[in-house]
PDB file of C-alpha atoms and ligand atoms in Angstrom:
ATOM      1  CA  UNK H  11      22.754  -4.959 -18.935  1.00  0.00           C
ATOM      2  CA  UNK H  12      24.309  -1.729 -19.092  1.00  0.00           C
ATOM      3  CA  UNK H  13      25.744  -0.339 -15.827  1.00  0.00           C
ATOM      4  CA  UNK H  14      26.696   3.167 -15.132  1.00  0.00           C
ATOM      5  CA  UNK H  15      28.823   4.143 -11.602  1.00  0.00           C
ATOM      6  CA  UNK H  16      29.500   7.220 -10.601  1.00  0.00           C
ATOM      7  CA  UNK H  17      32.381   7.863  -8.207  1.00  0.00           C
ATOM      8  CA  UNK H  18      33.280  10.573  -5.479  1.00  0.00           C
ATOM      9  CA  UNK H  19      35.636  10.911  -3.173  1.00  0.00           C
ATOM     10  CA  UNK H  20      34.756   8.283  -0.334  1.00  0.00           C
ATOM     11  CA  UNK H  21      36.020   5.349  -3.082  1.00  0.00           C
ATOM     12  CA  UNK H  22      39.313   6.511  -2.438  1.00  0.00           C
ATOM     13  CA  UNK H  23      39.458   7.017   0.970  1.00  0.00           C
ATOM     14  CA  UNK H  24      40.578   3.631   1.948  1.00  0.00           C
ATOM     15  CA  UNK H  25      43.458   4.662  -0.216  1.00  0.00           C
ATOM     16  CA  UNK H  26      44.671   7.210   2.216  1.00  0.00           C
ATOM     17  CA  UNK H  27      42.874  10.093  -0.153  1.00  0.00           C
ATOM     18  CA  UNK H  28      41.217  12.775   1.729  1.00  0.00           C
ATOM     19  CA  UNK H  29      37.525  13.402   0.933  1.00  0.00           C
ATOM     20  CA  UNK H  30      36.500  16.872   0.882  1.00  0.00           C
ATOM     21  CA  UNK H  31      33.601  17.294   3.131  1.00  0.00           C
ATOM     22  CA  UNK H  32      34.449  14.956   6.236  1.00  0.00           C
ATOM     23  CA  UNK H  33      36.332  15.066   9.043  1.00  0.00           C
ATOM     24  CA  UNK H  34      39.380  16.126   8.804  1.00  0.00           C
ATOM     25  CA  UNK H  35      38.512  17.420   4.709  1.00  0.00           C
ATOM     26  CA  UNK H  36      40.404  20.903   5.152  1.00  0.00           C
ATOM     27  CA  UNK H  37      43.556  21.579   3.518  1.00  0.00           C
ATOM     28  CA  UNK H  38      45.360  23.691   5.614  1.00  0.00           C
ATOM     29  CA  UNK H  39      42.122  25.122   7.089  1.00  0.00           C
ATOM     30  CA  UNK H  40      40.526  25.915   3.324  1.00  0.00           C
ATOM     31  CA  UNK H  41      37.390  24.363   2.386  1.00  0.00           C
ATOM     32  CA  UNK H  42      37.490  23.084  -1.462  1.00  0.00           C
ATOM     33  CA  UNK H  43      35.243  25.904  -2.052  1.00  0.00           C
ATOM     34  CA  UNK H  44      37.248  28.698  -1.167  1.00  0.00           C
ATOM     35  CA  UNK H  45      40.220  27.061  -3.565  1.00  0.00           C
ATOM     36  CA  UNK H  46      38.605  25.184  -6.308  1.00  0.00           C
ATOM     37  CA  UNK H  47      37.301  28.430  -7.945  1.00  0.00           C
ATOM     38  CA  UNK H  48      38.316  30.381 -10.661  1.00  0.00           C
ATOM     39  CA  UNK H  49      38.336  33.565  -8.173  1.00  0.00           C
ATOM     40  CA  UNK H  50      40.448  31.960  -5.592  1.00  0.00           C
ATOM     41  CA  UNK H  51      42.707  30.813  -9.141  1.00  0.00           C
ATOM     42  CA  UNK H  52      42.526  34.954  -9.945  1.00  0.00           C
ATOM     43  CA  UNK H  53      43.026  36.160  -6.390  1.00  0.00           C
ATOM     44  CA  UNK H  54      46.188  34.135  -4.835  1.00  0.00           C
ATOM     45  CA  UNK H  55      47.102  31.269  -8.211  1.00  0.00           C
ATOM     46  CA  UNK H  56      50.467  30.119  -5.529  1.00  0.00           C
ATOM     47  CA  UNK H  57      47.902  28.844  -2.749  1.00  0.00           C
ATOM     48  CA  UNK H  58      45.611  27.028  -5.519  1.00  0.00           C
ATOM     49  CA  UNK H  59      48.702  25.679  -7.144  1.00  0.00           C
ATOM     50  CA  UNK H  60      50.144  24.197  -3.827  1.00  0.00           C
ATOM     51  CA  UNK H  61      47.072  22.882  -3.416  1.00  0.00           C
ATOM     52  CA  UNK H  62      47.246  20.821  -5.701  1.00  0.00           C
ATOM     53  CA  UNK H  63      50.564  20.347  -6.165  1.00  0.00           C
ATOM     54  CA  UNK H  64      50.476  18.696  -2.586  1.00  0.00           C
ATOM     55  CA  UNK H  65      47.645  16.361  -3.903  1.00  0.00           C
ATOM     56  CA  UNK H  66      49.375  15.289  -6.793  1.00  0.00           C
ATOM     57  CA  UNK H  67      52.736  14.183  -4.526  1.00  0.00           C
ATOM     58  CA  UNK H  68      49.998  12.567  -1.794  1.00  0.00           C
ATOM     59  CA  UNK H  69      48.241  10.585  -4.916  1.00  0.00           C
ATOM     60  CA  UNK H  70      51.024   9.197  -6.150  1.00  0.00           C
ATOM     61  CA  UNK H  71      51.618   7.172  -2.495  1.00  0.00           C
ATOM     62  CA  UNK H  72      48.501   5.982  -2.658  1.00  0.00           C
ATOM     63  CA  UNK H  73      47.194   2.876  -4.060  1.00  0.00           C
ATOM     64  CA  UNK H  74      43.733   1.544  -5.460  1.00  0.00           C
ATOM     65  CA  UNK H  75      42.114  -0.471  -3.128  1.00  0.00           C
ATOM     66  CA  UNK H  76      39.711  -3.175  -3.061  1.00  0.00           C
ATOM     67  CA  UNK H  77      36.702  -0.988  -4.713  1.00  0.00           C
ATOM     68  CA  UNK H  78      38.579   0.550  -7.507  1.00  0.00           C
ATOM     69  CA  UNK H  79      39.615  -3.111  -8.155  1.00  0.00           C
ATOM     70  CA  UNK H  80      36.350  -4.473  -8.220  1.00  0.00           C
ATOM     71  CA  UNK H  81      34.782  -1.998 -10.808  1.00  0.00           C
ATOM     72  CA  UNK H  82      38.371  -2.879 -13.379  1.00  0.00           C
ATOM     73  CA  UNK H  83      36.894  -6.748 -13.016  1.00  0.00           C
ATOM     74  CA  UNK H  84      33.450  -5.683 -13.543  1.00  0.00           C
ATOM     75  CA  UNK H  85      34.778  -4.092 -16.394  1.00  0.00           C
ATOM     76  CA  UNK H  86      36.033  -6.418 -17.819  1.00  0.00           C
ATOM     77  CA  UNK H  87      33.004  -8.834 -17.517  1.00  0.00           C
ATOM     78  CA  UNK H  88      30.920  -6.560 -18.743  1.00  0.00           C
ATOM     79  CA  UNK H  89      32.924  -4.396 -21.091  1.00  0.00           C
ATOM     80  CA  UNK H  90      31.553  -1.066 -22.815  1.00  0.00           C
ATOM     81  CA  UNK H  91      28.314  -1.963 -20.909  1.00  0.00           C
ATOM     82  CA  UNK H  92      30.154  -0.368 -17.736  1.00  0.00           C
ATOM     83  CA  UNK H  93      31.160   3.375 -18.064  1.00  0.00           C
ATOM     84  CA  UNK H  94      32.495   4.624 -14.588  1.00  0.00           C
ATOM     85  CA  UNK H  95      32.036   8.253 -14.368  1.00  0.00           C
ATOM     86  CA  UNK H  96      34.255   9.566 -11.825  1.00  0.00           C
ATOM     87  CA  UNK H  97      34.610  13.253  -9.979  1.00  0.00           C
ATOM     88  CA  UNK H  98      38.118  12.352  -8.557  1.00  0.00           C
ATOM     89  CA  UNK H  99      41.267  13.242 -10.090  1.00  0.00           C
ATOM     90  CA  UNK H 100      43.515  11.159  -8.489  1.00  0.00           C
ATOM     91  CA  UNK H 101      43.450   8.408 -11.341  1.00  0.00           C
ATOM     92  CA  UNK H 102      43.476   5.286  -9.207  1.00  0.00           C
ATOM     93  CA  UNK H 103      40.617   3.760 -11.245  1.00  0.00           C
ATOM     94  CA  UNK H 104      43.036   3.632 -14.644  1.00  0.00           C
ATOM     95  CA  UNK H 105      45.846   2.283 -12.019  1.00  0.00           C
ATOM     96  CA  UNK H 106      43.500  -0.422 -10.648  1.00  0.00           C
ATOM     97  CA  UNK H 107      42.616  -1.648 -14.291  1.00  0.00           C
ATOM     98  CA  UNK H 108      39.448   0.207 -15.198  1.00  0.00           C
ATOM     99  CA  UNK H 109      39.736   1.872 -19.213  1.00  0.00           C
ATOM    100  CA  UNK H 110      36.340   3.035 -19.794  1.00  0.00           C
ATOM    101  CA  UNK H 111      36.549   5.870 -17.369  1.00  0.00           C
ATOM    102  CA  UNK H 112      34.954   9.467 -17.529  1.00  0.00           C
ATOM    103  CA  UNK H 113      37.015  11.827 -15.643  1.00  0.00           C
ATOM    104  CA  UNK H 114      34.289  14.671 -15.370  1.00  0.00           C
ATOM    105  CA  UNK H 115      36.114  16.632 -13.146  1.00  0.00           C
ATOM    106  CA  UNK H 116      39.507  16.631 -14.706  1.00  0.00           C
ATOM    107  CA  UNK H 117      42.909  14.694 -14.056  1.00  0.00           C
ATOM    108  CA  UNK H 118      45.410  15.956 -11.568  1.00  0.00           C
ATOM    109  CA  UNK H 119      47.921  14.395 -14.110  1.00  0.00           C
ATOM    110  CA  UNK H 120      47.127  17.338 -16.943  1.00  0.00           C
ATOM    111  CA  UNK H 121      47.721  20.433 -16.965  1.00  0.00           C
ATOM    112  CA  UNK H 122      46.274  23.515 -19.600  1.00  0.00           C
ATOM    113  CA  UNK H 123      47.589  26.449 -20.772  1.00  0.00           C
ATOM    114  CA  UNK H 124      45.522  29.293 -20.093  1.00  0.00           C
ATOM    115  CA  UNK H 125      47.229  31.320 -22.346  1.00  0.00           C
ATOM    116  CA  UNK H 126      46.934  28.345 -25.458  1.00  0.00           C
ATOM    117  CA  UNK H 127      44.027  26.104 -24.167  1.00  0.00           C
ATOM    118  CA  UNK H 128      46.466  22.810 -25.209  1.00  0.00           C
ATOM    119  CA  UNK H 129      46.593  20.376 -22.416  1.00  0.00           C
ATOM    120  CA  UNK H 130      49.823  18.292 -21.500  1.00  0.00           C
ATOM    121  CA  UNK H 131      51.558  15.862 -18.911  1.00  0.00           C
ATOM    122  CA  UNK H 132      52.010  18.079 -15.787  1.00  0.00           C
ATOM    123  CA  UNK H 133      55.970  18.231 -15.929  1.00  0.00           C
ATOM    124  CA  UNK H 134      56.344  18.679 -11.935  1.00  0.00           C
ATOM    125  CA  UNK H 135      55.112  21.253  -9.519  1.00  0.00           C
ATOM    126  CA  UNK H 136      53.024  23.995 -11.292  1.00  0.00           C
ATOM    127  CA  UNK H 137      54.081  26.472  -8.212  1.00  0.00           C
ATOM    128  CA  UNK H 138      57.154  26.507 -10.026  1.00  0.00           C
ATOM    129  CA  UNK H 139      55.795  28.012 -13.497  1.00  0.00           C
ATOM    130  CA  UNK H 140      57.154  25.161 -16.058  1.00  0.00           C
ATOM    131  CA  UNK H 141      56.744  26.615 -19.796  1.00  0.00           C
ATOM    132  CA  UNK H 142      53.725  25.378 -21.711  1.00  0.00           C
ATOM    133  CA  UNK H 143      55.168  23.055 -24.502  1.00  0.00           C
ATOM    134  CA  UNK H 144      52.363  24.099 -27.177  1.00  0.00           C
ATOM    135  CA  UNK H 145      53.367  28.239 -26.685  1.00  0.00           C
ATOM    136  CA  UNK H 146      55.901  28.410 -24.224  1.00  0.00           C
ATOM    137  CA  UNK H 147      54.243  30.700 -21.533  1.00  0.00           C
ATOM    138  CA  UNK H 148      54.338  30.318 -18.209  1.00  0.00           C
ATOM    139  CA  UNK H 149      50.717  29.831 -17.353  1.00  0.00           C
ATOM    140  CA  UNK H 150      49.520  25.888 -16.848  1.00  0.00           C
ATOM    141  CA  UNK H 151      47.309  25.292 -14.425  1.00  0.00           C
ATOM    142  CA  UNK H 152      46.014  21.543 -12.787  1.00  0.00           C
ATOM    143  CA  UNK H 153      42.785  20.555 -15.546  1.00  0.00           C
ATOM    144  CA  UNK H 154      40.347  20.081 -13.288  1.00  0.00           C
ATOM    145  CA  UNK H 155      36.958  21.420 -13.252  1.00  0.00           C
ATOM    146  CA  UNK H 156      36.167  23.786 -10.586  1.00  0.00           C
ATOM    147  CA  UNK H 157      32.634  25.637  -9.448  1.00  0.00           C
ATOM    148  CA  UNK H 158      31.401  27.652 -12.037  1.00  0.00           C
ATOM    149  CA  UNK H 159      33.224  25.875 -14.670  1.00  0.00           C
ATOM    150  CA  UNK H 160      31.557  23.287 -17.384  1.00  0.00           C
ATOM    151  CA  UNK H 161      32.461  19.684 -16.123  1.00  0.00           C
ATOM    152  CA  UNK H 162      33.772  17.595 -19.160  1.00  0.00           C
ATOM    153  CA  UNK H 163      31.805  14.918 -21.057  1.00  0.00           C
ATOM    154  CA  UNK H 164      28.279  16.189 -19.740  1.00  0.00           C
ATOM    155  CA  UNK H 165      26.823  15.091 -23.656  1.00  0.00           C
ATOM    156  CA  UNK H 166      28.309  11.417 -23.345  1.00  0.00           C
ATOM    157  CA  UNK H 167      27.118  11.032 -19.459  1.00  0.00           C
ATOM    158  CA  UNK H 168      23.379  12.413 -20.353  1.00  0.00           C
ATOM    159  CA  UNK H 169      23.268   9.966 -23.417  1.00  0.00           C
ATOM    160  CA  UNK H 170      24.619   7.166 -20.905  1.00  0.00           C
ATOM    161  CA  UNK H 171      22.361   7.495 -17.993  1.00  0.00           C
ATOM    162  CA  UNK H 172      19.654   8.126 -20.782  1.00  0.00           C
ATOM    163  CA  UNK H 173      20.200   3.937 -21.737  1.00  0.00           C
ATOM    164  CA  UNK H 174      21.465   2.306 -18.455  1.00  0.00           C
ATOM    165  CA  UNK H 175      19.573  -0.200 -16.853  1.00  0.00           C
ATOM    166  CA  UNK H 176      21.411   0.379 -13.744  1.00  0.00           C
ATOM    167  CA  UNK H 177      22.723   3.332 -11.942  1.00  0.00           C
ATOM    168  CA  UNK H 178      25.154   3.169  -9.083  1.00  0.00           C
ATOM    169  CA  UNK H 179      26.768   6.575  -6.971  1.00  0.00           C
ATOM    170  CA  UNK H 180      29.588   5.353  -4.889  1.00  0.00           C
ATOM    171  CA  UNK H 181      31.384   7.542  -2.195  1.00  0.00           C
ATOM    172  CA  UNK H 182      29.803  10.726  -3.226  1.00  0.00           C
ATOM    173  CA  UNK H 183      28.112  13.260  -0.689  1.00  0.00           C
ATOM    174  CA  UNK H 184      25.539  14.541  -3.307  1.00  0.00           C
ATOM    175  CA  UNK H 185      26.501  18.301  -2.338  1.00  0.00           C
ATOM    176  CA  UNK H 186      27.956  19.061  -6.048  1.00  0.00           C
ATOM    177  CA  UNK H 187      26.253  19.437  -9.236  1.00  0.00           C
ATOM    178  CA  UNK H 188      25.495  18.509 -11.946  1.00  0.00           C
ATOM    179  CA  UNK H 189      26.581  15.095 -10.252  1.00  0.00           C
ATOM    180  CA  UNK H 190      24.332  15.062  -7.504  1.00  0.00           C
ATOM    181  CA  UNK H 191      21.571  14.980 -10.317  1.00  0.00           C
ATOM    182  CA  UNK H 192      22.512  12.096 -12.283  1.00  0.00           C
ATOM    183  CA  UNK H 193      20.073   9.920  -9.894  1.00  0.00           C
ATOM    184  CA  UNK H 194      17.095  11.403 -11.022  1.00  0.00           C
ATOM    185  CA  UNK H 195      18.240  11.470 -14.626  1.00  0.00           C
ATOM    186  CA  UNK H 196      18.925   7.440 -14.766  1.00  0.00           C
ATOM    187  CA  UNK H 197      15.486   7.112 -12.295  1.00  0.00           C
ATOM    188  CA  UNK H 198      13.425   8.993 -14.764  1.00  0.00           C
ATOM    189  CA  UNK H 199      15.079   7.096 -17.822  1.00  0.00           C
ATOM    190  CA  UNK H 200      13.864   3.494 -16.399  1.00  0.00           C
ATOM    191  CA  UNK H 201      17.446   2.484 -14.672  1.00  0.00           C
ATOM    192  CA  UNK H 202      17.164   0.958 -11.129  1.00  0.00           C
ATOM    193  CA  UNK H 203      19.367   3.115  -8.730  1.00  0.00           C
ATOM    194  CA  UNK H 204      21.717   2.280  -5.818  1.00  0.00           C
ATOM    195  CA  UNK H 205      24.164   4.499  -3.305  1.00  0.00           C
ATOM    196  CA  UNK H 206      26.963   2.659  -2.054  1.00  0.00           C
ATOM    197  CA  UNK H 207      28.602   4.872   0.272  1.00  0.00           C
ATOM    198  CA  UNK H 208      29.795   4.735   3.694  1.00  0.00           C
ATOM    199  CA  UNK H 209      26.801   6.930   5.604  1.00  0.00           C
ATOM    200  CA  UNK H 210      23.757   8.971   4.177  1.00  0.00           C
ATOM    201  CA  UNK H 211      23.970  11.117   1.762  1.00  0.00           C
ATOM    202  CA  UNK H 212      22.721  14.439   0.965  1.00  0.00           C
ATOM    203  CA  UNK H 213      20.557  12.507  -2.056  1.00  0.00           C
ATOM    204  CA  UNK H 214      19.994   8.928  -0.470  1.00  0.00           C
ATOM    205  CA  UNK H 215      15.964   9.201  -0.793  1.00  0.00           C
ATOM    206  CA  UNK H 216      16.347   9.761  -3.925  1.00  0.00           C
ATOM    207  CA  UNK H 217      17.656   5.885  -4.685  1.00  0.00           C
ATOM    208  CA  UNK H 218      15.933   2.642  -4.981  1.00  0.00           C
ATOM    209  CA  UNK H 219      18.331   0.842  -2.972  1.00  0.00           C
ATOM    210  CA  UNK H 220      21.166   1.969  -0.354  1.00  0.00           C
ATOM    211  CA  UNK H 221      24.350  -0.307   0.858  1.00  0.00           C
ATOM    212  CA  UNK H 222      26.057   1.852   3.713  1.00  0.00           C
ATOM    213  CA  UNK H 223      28.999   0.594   4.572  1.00  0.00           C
ATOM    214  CA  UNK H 224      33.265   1.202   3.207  1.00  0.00           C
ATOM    215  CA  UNK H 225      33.489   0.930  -0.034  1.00  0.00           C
ATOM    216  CA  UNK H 226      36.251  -1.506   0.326  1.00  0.00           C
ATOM    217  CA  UNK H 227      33.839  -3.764   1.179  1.00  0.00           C
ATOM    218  CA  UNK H 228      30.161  -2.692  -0.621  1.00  0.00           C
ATOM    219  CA  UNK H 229      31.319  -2.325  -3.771  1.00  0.00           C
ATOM    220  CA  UNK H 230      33.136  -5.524  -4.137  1.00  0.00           C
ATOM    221  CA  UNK H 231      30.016  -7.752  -2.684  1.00  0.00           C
ATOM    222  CA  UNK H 232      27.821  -5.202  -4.789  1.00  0.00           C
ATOM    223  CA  UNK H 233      30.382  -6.460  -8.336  1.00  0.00           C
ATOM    224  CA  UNK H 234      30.177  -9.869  -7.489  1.00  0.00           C
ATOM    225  CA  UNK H 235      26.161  -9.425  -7.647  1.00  0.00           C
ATOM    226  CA  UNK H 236      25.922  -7.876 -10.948  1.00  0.00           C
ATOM    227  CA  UNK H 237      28.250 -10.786 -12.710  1.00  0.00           C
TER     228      UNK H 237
HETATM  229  C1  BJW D 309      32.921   6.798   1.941  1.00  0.00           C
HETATM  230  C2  BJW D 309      34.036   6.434   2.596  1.00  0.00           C
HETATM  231  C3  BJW D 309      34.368   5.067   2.437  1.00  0.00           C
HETATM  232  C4  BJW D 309      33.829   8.518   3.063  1.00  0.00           C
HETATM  233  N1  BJW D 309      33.546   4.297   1.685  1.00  0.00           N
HETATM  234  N2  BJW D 309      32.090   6.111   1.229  1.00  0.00           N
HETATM  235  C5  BJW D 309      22.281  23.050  -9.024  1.00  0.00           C
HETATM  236  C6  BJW D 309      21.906  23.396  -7.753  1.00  0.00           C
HETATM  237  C7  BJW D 309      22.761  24.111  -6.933  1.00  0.00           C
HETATM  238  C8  BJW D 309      24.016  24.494  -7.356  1.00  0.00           C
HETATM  239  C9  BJW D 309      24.400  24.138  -8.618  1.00  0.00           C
HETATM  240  C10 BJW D 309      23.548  23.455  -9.430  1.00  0.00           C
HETATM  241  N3  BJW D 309      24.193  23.226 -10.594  1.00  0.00           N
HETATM  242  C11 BJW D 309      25.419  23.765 -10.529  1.00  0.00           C
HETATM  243  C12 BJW D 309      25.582  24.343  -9.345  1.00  0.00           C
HETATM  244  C13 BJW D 309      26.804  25.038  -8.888  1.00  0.00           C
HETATM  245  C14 BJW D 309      27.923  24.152  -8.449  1.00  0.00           C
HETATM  246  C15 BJW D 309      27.473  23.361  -7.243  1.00  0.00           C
HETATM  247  O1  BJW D 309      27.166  22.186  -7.307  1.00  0.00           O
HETATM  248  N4  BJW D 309      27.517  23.986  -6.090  1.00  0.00           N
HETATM  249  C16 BJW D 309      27.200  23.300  -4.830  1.00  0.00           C
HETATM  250  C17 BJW D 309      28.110  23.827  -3.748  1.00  0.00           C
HETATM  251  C18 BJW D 309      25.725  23.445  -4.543  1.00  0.00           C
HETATM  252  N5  BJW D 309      28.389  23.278  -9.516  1.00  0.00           N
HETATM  253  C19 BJW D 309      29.292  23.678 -10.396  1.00  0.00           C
HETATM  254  O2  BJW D 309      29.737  24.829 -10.401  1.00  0.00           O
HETATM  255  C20 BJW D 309      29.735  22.678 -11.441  1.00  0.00           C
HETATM  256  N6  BJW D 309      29.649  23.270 -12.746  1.00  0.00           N
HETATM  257  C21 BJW D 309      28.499  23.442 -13.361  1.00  0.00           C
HETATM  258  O3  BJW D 309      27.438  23.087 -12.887  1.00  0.00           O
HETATM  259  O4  BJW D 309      28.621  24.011 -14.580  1.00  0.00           O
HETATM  260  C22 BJW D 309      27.453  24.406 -15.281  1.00  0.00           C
HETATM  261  C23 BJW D 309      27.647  25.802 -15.791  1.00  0.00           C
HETATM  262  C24 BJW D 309      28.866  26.430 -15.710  1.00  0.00           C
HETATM  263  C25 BJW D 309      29.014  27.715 -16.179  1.00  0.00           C
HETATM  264  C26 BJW D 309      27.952  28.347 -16.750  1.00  0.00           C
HETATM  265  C27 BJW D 309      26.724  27.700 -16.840  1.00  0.00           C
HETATM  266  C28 BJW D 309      26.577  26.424 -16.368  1.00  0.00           C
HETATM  267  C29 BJW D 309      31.218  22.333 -11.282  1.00  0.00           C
HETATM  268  C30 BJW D 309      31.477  21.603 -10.013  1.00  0.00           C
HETATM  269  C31 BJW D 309      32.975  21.350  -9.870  1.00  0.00           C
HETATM  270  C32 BJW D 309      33.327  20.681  -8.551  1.00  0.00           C
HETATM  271  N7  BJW D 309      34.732  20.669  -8.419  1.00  0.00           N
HETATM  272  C33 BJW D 309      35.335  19.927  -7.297  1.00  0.00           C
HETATM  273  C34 BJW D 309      36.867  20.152  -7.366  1.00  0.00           C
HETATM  274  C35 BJW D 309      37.433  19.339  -8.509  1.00  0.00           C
HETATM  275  C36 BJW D 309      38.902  19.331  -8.511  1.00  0.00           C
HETATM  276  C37 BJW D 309      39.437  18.790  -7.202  1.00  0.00           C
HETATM  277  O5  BJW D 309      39.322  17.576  -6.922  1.00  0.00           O
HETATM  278  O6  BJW D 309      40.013  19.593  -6.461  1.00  0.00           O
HETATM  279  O7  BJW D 309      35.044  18.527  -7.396  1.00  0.00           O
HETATM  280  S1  BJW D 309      34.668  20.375  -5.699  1.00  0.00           S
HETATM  281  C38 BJW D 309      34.750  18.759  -5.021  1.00  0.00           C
HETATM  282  O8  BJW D 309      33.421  18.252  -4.758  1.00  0.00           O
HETATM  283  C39 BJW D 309      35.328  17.868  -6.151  1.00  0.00           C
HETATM  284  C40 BJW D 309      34.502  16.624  -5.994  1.00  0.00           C
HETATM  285  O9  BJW D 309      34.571  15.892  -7.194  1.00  0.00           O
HETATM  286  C41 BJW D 309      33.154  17.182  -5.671  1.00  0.00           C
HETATM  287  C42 BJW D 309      32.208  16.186  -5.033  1.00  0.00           C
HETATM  288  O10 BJW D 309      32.733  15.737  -3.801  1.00  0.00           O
HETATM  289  P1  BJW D 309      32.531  14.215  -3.402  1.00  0.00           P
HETATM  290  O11 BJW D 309      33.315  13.357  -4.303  1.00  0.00           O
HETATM  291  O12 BJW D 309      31.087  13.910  -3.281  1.00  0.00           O
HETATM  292  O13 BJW D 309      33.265  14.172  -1.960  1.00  0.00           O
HETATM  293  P2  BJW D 309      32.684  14.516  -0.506  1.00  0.00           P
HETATM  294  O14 BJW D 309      33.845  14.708   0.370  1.00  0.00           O
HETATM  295  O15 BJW D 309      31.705  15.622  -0.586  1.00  0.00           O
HETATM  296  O16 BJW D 309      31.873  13.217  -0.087  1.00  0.00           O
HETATM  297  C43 BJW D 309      32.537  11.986   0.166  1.00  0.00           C
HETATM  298  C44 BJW D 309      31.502  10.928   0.491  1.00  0.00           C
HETATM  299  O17 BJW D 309      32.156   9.689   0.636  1.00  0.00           O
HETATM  300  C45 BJW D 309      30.724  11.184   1.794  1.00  0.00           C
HETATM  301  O18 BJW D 309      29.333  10.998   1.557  1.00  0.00           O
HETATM  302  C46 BJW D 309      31.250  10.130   2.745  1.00  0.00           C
HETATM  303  O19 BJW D 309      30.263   9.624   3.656  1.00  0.00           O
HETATM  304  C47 BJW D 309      31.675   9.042   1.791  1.00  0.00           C
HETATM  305  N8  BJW D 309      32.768   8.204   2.283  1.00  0.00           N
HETATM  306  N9  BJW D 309      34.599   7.450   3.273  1.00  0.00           N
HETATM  307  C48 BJW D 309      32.437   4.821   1.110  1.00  0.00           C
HETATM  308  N10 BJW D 309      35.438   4.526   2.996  1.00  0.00           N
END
């Protein structure tokens, strides 16, 4: 049986992780859309770098929780038949146990030159300007994927959705593409589909089956189906 999950923000909630598009989802009174841009990047880089700068320092206190350590045990019953496909950044799924992860949205953890392209460990704040240690400039910024740009892996997700027998979303509002459109891909490819997420989504018609409820507590009792 092979499984494919995609994750949004809500699986890390219960980790103290802010979602974007809930309560309480500002930063400092900016919706993601008006700093996850290239434009905002072009307009005012210091905001969009403290940005995330702050997210990286508030990630790095947090902890998986019971969700992201359900998926690393379904992994490993059901090894390279699970591929998680995740939109966060935070990297909790790697800390929780989980290897075959997609990070389509880029890793708060890397940084790229956009004077060289070559990506690297971020080596602390990026407000501050570190040097890139491919060409030396000045110019890193967080390698994540933001509107307008290509999200990463899109050939390797199509091909798995294209051959899953199952399709889960989990903690994702369905408001951002191409994510939100995954369902429909797996649906029309044969897999069964089920939302796990903690309230409607934008895109829960569009499922065979939905679990509302925390993920803390759906996606293990949804795992220990599966196995
Ligand atoms: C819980 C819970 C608990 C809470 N338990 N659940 C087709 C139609 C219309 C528009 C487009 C389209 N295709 C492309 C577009 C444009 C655009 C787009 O989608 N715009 C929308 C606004 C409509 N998409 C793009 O630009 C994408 N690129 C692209 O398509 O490239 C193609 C291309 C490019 C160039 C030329 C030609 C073609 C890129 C999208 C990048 C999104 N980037 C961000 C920032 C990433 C870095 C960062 O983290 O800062 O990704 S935006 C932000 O939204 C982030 C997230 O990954 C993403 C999704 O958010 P998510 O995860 O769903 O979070 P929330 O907060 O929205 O929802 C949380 C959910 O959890 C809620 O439902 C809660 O109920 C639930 N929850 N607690 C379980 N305890």
């Amino acid at each position: 049986m092979k499984v494919v999950v995609l994750t949004g923000a809500g699986i890390s909630a219960e980790s103290g992780v802010p979602t974007f598009r809930d309560a309480g989802g500002l930063w400092e009174g900016h919706r993601v859309e008006d700093v996850a841009t290239p434009e905002a990047f072009a307009r005012d880089s210091d905001t969009v770098q403290r940005f995330y700068d702050a997210r990286r320092h508030a990630v790095a206190l947090a902890e998986p929780n019971p969700a992201h350590d359900a998926l690393a045990g379904l992994e490993r019953a059901l090894g390279d038949d699970l591929l998680v496909v995740t939109q966060n950044i935070d990297g909790l799924h790697e800390r929780a146990g989980s290897q075959r992860v997609l990070h389509m949205h880029g890793e708060l953890s890397v940084a790229r030159c956009t004077a060289c392209g070559a990506r690297s460990p971020v080596p602390g704040d990026l407000i501050d300007r570190p040097a890139c240690p491919a060409c030396g400039e000045r110019m890193l910024r967080p390698d994540v994927v933001w509107f307008g740009e290509m999200p990463y892996g899109l050939d390797e997700i199509e091909q798995a959705l294209a051959s899953c027998d199952v399709f889960a979303a989990i903690g994702t509002s369905g408001a951002v593409y191409p994510a939100a459109g995954f369902v429909v891909t797996a649906a029309e490819h044969g897999a069964r589909t089920i939302e796990l997420n903690l309230a409607a989504s934008e895109i829960t018609p569009l499922f065979d089956e939905v679990r509302h409820g925390p993920a803390s507590i759906v996606v293990p009792d949804w795992c220990d189906e599966l196995r």
